[in-house]
Tab-separated table of C-alpha atoms in Angstrom:
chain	number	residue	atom	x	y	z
A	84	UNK	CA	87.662	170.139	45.411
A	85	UNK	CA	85.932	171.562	42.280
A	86	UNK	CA	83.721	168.375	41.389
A	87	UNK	CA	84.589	167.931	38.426
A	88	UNK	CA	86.837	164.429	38.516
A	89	UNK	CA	89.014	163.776	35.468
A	90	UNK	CA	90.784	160.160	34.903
A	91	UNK	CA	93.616	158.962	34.641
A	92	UNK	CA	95.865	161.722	36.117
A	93	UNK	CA	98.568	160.784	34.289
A	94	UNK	CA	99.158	159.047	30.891
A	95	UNK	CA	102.410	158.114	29.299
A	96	UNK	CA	102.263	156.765	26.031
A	97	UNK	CA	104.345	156.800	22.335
A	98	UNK	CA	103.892	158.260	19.221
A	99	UNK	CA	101.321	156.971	17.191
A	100	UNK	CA	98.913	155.785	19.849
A	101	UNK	CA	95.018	156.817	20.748
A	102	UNK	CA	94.273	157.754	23.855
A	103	UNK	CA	91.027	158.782	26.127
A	104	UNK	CA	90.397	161.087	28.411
A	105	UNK	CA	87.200	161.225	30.736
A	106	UNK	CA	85.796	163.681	32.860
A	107	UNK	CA	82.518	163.872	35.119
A	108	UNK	CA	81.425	167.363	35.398
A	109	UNK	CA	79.734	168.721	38.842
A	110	UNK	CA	76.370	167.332	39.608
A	111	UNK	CA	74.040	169.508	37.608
A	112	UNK	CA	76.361	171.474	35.853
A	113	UNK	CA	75.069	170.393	31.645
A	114	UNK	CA	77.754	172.405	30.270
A	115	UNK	CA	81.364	170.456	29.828
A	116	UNK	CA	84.228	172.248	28.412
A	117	UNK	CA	88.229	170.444	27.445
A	118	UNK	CA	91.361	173.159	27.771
A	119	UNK	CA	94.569	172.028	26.598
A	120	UNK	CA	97.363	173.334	29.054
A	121	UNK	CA	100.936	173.377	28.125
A	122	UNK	CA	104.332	175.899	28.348
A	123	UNK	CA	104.343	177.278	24.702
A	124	UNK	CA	100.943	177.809	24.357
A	125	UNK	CA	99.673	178.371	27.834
A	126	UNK	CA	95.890	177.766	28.470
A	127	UNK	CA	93.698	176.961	25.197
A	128	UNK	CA	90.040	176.266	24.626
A	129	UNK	CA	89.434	172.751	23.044
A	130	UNK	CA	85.757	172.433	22.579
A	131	UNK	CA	82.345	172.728	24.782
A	132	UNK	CA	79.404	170.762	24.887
A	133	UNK	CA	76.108	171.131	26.605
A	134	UNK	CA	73.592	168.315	26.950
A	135	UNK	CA	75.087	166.613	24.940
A	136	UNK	CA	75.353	168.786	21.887
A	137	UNK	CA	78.870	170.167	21.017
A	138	UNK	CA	78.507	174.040	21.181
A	139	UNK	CA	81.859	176.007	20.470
A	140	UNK	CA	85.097	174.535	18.970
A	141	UNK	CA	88.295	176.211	19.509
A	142	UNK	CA	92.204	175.805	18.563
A	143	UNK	CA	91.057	171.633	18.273
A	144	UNK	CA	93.233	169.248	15.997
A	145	UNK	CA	91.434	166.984	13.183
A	146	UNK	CA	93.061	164.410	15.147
A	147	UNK	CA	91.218	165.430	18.556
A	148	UNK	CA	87.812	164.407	19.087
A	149	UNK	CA	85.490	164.800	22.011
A	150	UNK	CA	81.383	163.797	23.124
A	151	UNK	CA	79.659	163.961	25.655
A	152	UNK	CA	76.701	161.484	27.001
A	153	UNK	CA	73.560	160.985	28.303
A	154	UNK	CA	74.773	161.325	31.744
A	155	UNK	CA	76.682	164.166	30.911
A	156	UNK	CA	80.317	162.580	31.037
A	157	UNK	CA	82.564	163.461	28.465
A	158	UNK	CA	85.603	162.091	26.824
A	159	UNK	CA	88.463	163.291	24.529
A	160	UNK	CA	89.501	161.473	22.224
A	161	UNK	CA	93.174	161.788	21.176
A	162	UNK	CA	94.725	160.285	18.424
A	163	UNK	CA	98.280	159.328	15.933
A	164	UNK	CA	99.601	161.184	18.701
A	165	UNK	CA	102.796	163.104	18.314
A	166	UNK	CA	105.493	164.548	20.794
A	167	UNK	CA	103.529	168.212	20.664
A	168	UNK	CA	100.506	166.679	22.112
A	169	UNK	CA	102.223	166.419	25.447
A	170	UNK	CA	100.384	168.652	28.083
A	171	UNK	CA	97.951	168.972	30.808
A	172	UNK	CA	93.991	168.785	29.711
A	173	UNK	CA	91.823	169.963	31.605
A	174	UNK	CA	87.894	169.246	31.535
A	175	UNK	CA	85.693	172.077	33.226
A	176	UNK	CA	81.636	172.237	34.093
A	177	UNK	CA	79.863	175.232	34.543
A	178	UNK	CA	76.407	175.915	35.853
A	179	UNK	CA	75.621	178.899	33.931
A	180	UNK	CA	76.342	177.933	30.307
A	181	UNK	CA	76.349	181.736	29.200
A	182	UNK	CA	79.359	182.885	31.370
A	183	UNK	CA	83.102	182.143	31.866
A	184	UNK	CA	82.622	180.861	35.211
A	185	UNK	CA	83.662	177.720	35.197
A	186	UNK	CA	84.946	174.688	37.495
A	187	UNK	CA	88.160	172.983	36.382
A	188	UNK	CA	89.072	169.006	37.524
A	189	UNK	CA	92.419	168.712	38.381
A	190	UNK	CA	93.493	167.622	34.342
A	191	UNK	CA	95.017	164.762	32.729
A	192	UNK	CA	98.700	164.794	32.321
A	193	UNK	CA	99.625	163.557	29.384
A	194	UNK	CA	103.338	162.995	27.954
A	195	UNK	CA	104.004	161.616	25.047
A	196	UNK	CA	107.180	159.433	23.965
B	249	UNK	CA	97.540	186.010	18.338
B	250	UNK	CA	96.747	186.004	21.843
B	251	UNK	CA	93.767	188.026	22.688
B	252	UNK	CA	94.573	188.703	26.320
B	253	UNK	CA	97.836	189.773	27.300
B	254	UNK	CA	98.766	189.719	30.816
B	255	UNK	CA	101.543	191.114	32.626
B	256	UNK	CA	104.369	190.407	34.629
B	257	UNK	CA	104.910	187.394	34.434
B	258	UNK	CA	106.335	186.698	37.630
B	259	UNK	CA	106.519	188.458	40.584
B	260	UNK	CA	107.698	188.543	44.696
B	261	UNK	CA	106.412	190.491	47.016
B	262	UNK	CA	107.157	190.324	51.056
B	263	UNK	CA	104.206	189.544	53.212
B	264	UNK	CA	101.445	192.413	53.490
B	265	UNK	CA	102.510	193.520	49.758
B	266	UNK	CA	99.843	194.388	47.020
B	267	UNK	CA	100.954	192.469	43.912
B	268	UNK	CA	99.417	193.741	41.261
B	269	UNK	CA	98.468	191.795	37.642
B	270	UNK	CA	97.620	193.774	34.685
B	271	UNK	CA	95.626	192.674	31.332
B	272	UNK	CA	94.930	194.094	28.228
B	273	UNK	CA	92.615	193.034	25.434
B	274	UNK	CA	91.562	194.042	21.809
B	275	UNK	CA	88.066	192.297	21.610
B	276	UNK	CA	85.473	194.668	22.109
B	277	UNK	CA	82.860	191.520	22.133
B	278	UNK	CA	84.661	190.247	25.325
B	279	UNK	CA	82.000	190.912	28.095
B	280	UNK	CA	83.082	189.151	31.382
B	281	UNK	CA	86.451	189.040	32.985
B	282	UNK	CA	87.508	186.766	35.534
B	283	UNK	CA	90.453	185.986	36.898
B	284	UNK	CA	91.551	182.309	37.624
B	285	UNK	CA	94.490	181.115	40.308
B	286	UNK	CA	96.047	177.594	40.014
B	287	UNK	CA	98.490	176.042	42.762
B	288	UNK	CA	100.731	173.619	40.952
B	289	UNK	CA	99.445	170.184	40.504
B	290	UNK	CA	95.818	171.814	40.707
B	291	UNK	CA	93.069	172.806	38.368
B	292	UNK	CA	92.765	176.725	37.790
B	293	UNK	CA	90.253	177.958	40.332
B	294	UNK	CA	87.853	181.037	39.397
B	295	UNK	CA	88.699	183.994	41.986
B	296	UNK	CA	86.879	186.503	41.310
B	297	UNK	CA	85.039	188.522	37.728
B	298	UNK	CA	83.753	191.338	36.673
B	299	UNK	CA	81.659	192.312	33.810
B	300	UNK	CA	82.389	195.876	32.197
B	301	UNK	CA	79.636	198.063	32.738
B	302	UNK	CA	81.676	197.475	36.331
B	303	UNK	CA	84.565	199.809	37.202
B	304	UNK	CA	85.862	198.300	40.588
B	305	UNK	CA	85.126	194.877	42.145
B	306	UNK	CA	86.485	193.656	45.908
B	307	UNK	CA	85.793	189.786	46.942
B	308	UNK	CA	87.786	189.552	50.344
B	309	UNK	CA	91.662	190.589	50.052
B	310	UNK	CA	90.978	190.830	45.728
B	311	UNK	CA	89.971	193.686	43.950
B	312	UNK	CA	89.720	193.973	40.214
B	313	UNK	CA	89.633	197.594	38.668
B	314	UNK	CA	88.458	197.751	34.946
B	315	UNK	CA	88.898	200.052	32.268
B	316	UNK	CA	86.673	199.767	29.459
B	317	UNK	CA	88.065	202.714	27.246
B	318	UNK	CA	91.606	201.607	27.581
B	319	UNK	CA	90.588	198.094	27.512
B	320	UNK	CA	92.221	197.055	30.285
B	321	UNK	CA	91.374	195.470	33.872
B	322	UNK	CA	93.990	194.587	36.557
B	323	UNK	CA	93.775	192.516	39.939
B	324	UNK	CA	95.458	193.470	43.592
B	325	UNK	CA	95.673	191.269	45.921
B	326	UNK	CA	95.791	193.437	49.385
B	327	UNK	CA	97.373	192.778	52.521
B	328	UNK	CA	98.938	189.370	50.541
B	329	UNK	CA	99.868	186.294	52.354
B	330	UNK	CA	102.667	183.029	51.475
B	331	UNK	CA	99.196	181.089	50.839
B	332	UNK	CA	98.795	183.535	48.234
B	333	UNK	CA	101.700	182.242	46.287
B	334	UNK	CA	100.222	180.567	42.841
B	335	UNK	CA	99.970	181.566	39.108
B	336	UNK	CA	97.071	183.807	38.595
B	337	UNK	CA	95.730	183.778	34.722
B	338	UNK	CA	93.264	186.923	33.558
B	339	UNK	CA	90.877	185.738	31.432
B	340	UNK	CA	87.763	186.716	28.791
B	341	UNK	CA	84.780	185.697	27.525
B	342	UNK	CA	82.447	186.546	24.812
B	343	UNK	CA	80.902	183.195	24.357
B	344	UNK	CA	79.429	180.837	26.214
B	345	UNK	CA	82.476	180.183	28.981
B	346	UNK	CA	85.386	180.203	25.203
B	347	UNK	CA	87.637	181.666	27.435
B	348	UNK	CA	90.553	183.684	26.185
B	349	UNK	CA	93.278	183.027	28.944
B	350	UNK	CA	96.734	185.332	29.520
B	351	UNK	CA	99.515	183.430	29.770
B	352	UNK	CA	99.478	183.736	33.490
B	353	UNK	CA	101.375	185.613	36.472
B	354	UNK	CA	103.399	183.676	39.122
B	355	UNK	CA	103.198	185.362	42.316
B	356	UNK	CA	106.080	184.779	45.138
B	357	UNK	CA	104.805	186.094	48.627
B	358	UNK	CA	107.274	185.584	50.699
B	359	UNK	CA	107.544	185.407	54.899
């Protein structure tokens, strides 16, 4: 168990629709990172946050959004989702903001219809 | 363009084999390398890293050996077990825990 807890585990929904993903990153870790898992494009770096302020944005969509708060829990915001958004996402904490070692939850999988 | 390119992508080896995972990268910025292993169903799970001023690297049954001049760093797994058996991803980072992920190696160990 990494200690980072991401909810719900799995999400079916259709086209169209908004959905939200929520993690709670490792007590103490400030840092919060979202990874987008899937077959075609294998593991890809969303966006990062620490304390609250977003720090590094990678291959995100317009239609993606993500925050984190006060208490450090963060969600991802999805939205007018289409049949490519289907994949695993995957919300990580690290203690040590300026490395790559990070602790991944167990991800959200989402498919959509 | 994928930054990191990792090789095979599957492989089986018998009990007590030494699978070994290659990577290759083109970003010189890139200055920590770990390695991440994932059971299905799970979250990837760091393994071991190494930084590049570092040639060699052993945690337990994993070693990493790095080449900085060829730009290229590689992980054994000695002596490996059926527990073993997972998709191992190679990694880099030059900012901040961005991670550039390979598209990941599933090993078979079998009995």
């Amino acid at each position: 168990d990494s200690g980072v807890t991401q909810t719900p585990k799995h999400l079916i929904t259709a086209t169209g629709q908004r959905v939200t993903l929520r993690c709670s990153p490792r007590s103490g870790d400030l840092s919060v990172y979202w990874y987008q898992q899937s077959l075609d494009q294998g593991l890809q770096f969303l966006i990062q946050y620490y304390n609250g302020e977003e720090r590094a944005k990678g291959n995100i969509l317009e239609r993606f959004s993500a925050q984190q708060f006060p208490d450090l829990h963060s969600e991802l915001n999805l939205s007018s989702l289409e049949l490519g958004d289907s994949a695993l996402y995957f919300c990580a904490s690290s203690p040590t903001p300026g490395t790559g070692e990070l602790f991944f939850g167990e991800g959200s999988r989402l498919t959509v219809l | 363009q994928q930054q990191v390119k990792q090789s095979p992508q599957s492989l089986i080896v018998q009990k007590g084999g030494i699978p070994i995972i290659n990577c290759a990268y083109e970003n010189t910025a890139f200055d920590y390398f770990p390695w991440y292993q994932q059971f299905p169903g799970k979250g990837p799970a760091l393994l071991i890293a190494i930084r590049p001023d570092v040639s060699e690297k052993k945690e337990g049954r994993f070693t990493i050996s790095f080449n900085k001049s060829a730009k290229q760093f590689s992980l054994h797994i000695m002596d490996s077990q059926p527990g073993d058996s997972a998709t191992y991803f190679c990694a880099a980072d030059y900012s901040w825990g961005k991670l550039q992920f390979g598209a990941g190696t599933q090993v078979v160990v079998t009995p």
